[in-house]
Short mmCIF file of N, CA, C and O in Angstrom, two decimals:
data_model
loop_
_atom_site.label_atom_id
_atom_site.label_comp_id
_atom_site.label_asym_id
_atom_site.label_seq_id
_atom_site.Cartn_x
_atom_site.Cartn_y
_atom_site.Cartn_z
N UNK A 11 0.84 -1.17 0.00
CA UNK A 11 0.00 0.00 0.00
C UNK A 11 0.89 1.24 0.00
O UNK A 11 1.90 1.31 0.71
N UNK A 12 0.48 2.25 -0.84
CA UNK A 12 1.18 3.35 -0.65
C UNK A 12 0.85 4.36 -0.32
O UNK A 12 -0.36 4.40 -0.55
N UNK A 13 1.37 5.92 0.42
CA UNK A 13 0.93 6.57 1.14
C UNK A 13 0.11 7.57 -0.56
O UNK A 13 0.98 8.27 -1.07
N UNK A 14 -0.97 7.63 -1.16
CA UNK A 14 -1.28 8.35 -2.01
C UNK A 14 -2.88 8.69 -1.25
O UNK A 14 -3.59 7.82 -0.77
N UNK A 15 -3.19 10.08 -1.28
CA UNK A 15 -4.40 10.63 -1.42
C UNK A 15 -4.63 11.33 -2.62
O UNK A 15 -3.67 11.76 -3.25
N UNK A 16 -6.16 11.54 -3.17
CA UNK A 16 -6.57 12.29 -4.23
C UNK A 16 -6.62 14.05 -3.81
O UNK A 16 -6.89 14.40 -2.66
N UNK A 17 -6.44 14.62 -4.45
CA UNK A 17 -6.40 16.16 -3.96
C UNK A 17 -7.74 16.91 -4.36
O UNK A 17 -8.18 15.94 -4.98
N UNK A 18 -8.56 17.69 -4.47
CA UNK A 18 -9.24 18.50 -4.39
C UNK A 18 -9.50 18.02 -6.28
O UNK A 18 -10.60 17.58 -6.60
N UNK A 19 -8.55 18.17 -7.18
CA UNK A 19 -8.45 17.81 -8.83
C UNK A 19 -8.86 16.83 -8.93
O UNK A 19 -9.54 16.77 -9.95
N UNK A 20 -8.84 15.53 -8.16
CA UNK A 20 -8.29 14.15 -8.50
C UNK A 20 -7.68 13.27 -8.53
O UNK A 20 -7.94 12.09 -8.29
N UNK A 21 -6.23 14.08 -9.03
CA UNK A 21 -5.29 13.54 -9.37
C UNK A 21 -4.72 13.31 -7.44
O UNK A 21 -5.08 13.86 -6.40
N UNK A 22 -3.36 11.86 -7.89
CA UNK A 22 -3.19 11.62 -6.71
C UNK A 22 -1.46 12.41 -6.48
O UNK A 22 -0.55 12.62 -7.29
N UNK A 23 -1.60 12.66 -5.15
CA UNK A 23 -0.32 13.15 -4.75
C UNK A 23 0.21 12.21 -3.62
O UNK A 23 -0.49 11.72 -2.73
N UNK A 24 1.66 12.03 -3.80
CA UNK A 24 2.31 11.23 -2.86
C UNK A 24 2.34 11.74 -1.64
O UNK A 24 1.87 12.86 -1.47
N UNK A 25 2.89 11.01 -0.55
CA UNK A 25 2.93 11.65 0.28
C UNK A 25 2.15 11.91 1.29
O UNK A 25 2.44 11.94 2.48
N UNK A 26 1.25 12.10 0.84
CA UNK A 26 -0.33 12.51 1.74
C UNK A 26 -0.69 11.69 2.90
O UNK A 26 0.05 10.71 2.96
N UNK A 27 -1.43 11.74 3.71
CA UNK A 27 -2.18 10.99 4.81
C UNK A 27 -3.86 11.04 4.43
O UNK A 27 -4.65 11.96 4.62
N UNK A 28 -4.12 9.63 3.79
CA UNK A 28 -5.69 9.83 4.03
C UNK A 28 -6.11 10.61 4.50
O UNK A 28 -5.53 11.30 5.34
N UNK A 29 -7.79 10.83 3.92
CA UNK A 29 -8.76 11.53 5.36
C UNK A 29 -9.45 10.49 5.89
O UNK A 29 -10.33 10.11 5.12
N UNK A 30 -9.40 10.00 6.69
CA UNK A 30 -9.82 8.60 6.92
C UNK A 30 -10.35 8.84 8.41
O UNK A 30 -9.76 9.29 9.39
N UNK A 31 -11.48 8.46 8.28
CA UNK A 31 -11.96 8.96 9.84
C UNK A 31 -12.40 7.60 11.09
O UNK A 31 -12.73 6.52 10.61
N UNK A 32 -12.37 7.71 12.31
CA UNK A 32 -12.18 6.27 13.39
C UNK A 32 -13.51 6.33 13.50
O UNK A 32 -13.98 7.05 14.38
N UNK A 33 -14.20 5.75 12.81
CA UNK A 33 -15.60 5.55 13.16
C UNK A 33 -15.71 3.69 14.10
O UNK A 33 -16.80 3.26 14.48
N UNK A 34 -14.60 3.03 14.27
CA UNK A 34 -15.16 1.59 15.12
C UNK A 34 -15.82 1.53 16.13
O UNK A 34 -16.73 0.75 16.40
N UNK A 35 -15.13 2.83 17.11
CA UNK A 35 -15.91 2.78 18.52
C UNK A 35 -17.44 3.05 18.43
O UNK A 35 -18.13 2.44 19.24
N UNK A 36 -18.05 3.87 17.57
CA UNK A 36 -19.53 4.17 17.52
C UNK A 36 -19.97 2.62 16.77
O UNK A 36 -20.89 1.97 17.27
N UNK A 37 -19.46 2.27 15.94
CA UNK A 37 -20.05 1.11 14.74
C UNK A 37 -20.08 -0.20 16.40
O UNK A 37 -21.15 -0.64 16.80
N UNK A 38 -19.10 -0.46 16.88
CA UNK A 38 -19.11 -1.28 18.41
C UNK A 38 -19.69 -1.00 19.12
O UNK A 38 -19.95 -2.01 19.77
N UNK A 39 -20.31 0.05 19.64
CA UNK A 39 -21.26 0.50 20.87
C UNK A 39 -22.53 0.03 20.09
O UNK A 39 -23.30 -0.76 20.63
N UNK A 40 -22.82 0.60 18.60
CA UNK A 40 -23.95 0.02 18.28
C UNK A 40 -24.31 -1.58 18.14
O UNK A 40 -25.47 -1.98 18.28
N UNK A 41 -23.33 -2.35 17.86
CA UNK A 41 -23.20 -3.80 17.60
C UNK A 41 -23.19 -4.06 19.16
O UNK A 41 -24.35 -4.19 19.56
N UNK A 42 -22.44 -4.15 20.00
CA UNK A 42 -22.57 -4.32 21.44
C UNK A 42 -24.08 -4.26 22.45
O UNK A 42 -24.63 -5.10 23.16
N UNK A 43 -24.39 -2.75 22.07
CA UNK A 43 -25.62 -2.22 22.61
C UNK A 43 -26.87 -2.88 21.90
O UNK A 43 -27.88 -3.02 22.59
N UNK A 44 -26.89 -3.40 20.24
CA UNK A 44 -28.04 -4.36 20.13
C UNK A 44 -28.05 -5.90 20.67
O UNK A 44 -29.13 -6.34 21.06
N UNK A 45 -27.05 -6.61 20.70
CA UNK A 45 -26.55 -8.15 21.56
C UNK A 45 -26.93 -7.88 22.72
O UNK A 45 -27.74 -8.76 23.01
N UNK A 46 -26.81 -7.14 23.63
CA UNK A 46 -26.98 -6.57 25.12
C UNK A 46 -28.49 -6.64 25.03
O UNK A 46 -29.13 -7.55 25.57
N UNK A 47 -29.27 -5.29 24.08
CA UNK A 47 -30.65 -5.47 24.62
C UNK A 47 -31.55 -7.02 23.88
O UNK A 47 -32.71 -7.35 24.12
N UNK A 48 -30.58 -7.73 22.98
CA UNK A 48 -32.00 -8.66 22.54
C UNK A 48 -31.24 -9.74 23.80
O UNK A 48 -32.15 -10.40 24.30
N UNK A 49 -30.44 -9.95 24.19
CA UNK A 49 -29.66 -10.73 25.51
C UNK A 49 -30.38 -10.36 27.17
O UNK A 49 -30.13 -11.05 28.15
N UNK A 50 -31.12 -9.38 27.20
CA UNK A 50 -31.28 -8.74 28.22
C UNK A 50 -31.86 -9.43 29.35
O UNK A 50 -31.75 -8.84 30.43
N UNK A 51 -32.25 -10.18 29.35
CA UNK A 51 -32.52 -11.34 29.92
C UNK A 51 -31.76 -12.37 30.18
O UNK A 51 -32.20 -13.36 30.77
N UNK A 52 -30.66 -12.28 29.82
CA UNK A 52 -29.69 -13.44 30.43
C UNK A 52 -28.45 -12.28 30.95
O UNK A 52 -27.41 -12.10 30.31
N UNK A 53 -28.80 -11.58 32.16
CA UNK A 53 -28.14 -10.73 32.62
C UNK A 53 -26.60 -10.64 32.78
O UNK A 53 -25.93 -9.64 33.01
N UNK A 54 -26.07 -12.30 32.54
CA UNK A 54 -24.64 -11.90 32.80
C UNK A 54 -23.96 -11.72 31.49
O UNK A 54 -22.73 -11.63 31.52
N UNK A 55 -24.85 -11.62 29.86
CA UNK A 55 -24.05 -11.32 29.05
C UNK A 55 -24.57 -10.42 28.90
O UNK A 55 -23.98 -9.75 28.06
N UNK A 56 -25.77 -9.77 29.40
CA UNK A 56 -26.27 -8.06 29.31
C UNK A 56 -25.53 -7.37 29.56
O UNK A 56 -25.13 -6.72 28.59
N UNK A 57 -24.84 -7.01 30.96
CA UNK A 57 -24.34 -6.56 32.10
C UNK A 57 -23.15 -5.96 31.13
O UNK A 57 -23.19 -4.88 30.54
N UNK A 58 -22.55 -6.51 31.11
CA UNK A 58 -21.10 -6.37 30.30
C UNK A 58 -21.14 -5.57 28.92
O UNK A 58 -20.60 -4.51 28.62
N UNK A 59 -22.12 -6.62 27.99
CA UNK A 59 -22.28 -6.03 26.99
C UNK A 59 -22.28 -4.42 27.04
O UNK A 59 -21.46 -3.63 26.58
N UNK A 60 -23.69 -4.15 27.86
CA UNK A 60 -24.11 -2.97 28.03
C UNK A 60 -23.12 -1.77 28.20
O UNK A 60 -22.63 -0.90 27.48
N UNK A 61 -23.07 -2.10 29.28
CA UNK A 61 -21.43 -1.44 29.80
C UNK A 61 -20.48 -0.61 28.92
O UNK A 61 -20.27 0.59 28.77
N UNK A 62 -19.90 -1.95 28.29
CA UNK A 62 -19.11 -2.09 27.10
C UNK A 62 -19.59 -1.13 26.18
O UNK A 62 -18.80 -0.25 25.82
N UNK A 63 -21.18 -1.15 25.56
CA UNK A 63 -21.21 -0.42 24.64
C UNK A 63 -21.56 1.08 25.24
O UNK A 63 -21.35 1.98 24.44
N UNK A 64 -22.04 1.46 26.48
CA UNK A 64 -21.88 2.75 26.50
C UNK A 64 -20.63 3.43 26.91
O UNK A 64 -20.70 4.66 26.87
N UNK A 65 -19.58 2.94 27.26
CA UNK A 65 -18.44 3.35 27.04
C UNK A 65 -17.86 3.32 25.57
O UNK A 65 -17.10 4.27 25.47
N UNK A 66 -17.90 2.85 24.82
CA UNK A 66 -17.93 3.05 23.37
C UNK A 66 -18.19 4.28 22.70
O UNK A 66 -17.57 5.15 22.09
N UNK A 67 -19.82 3.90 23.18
CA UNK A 67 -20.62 5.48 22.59
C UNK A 67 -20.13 6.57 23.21
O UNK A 67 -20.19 7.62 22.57
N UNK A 68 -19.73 6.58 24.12
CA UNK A 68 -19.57 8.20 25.10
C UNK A 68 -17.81 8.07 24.26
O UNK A 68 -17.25 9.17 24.21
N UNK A 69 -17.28 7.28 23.85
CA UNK A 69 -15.79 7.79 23.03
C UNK A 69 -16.20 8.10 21.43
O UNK A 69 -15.85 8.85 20.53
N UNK A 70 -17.09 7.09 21.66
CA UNK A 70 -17.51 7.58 19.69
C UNK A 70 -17.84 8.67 19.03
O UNK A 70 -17.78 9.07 17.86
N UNK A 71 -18.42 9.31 20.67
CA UNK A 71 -19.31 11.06 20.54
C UNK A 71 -18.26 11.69 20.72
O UNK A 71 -18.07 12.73 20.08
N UNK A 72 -17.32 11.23 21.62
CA UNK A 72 -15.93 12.57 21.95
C UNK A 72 -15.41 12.20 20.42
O UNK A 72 -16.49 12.47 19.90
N UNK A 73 -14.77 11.87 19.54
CA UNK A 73 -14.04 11.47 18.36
C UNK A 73 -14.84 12.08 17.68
O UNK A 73 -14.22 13.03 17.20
N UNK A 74 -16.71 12.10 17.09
CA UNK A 74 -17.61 12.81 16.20
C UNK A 74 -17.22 14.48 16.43
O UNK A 74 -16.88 15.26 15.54
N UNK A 75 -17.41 14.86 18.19
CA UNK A 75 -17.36 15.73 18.15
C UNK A 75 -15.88 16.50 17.91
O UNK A 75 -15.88 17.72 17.74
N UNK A 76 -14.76 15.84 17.91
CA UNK A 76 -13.38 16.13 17.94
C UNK A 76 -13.33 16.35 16.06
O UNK A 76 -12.41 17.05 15.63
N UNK A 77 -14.07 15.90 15.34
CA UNK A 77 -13.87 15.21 13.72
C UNK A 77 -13.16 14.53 13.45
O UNK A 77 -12.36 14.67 12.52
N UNK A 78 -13.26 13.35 14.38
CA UNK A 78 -11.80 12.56 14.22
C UNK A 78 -13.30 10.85 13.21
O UNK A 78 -13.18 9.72 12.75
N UNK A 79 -14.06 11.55 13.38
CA UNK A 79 -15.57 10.07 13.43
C UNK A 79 -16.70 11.16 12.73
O UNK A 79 -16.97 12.28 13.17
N UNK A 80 -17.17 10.60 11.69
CA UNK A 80 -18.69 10.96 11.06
C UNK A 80 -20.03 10.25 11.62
O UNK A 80 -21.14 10.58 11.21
N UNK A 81 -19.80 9.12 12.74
CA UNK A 81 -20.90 8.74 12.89
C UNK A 81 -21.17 8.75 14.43
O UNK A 81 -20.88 7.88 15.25
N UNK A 82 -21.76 9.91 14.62
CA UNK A 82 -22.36 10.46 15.81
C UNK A 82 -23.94 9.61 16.12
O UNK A 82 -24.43 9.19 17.17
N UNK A 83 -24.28 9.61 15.17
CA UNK A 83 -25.63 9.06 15.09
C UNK A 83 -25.49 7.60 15.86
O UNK A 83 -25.95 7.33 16.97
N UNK A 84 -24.74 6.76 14.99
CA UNK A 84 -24.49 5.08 15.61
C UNK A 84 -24.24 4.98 16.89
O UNK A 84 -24.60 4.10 17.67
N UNK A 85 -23.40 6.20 17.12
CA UNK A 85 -22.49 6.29 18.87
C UNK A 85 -23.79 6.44 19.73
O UNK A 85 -24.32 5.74 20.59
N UNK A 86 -23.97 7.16 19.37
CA UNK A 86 -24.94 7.42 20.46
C UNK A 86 -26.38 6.65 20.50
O UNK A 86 -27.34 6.90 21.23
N UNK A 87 -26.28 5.75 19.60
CA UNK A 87 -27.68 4.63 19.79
C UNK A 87 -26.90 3.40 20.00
O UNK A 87 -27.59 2.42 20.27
N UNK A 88 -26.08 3.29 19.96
CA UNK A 88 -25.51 2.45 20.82
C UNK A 88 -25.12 2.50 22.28
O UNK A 88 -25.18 1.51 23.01
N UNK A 89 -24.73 3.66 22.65
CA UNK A 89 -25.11 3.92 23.96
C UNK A 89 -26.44 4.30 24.74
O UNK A 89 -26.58 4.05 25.94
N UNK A 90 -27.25 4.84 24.09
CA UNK A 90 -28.61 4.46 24.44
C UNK A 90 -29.00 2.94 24.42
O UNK A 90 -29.87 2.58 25.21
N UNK A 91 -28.51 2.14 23.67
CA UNK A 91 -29.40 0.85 23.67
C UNK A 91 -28.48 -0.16 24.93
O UNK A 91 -28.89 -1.18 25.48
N UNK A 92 -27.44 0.37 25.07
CA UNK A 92 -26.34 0.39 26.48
C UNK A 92 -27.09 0.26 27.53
O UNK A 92 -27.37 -0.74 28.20
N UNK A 93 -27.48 1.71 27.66
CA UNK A 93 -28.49 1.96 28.98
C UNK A 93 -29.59 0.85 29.12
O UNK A 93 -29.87 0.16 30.10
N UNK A 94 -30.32 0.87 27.41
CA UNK A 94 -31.24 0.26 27.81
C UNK A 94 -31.02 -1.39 28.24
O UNK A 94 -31.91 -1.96 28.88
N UNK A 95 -30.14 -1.89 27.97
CA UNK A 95 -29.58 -3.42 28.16
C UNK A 95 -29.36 -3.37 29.41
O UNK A 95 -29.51 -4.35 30.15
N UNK A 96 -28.95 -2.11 29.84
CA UNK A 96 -28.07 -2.72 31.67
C UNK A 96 -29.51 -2.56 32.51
O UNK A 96 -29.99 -3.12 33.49
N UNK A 97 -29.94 -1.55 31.64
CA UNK A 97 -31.72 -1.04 32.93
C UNK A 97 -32.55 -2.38 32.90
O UNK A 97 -32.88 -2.94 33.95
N UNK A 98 -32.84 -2.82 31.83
CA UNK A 98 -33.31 -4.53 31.49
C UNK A 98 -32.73 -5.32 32.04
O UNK A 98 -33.59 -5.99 32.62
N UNK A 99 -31.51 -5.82 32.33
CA UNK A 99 -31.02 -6.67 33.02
C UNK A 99 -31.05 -6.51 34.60
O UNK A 99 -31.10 -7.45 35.39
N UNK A 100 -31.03 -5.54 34.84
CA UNK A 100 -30.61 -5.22 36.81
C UNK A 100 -32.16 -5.54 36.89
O UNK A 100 -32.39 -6.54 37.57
N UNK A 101 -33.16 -4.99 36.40
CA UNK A 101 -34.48 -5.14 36.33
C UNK A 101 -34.80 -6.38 36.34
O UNK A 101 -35.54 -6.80 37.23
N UNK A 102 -34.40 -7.05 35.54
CA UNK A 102 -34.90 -8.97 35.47
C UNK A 102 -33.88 -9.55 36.56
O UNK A 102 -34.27 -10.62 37.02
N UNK A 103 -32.69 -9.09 37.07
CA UNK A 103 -31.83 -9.54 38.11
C UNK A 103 -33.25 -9.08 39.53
O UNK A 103 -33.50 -9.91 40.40
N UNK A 104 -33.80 -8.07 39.51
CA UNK A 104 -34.23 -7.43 40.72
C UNK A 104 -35.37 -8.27 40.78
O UNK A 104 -35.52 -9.01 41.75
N UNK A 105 -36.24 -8.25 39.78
CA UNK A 105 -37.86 -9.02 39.92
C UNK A 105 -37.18 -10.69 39.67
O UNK A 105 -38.12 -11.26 39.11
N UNK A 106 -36.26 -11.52 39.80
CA UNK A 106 -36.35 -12.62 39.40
C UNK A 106 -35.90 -12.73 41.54
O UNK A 106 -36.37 -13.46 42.41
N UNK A 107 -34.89 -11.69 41.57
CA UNK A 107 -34.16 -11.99 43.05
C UNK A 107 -35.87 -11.67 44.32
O UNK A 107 -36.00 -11.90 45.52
N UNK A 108 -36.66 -11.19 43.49
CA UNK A 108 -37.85 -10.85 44.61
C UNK A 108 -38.89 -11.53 44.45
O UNK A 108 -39.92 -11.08 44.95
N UNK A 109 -38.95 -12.44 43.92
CA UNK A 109 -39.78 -13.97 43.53
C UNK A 109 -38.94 -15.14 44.24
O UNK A 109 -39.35 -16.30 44.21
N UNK A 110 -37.53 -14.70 45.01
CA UNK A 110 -37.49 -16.34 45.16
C UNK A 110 -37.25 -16.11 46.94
O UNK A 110 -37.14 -17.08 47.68
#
């Protein structure tokens, strides 16, 4: 691979550094944060999951908002669906622990 970007013309110039932006952490909070809430019910792979993906999202939003990431949108529904996985799980941990 070689270091070439296209310039503003087209044409490519050596040298260059992509514009290449870190979008994984938002694209992972969202993949994380949907496994978590359809899991939500088997709390010990919720728990984590969840977790996992709202720490994701809350870096995916610092990077969108830095312009280091274009996808603000994913980050942050993945950390919403975060929340919603861990609130579902402590919830089915709480009503399963007050039934027995």
């Amino acid at each position: 691979m070689s270091n070439l970007s296209t310039s503003g013309t087209g044409h490519m110039r050596a040298g260059a550094t992509p514009g290449t932006t870190h979008n994984g952490m938002g694209t992972a909070s969202l993949v994380l944060g949907i496994i978590g809430l359809v899991l939500s019910w088997y709390w010990i792979a919720a728990l984590p999951l969840g977790i996992v993906a709202i720490c994701l999202g809350v870096a995916g939003r610092r990077r969108a908002a830095q312009g280091q990431a274009d996808n603000r949108g994913s980050a942050t529904a993945g950390m919403v669906l975060g929340i919603v996985a861990v609130v579902l799980a402590v919830a089915f941990v709480a009503i399963v622990a007050a039934t027995l």
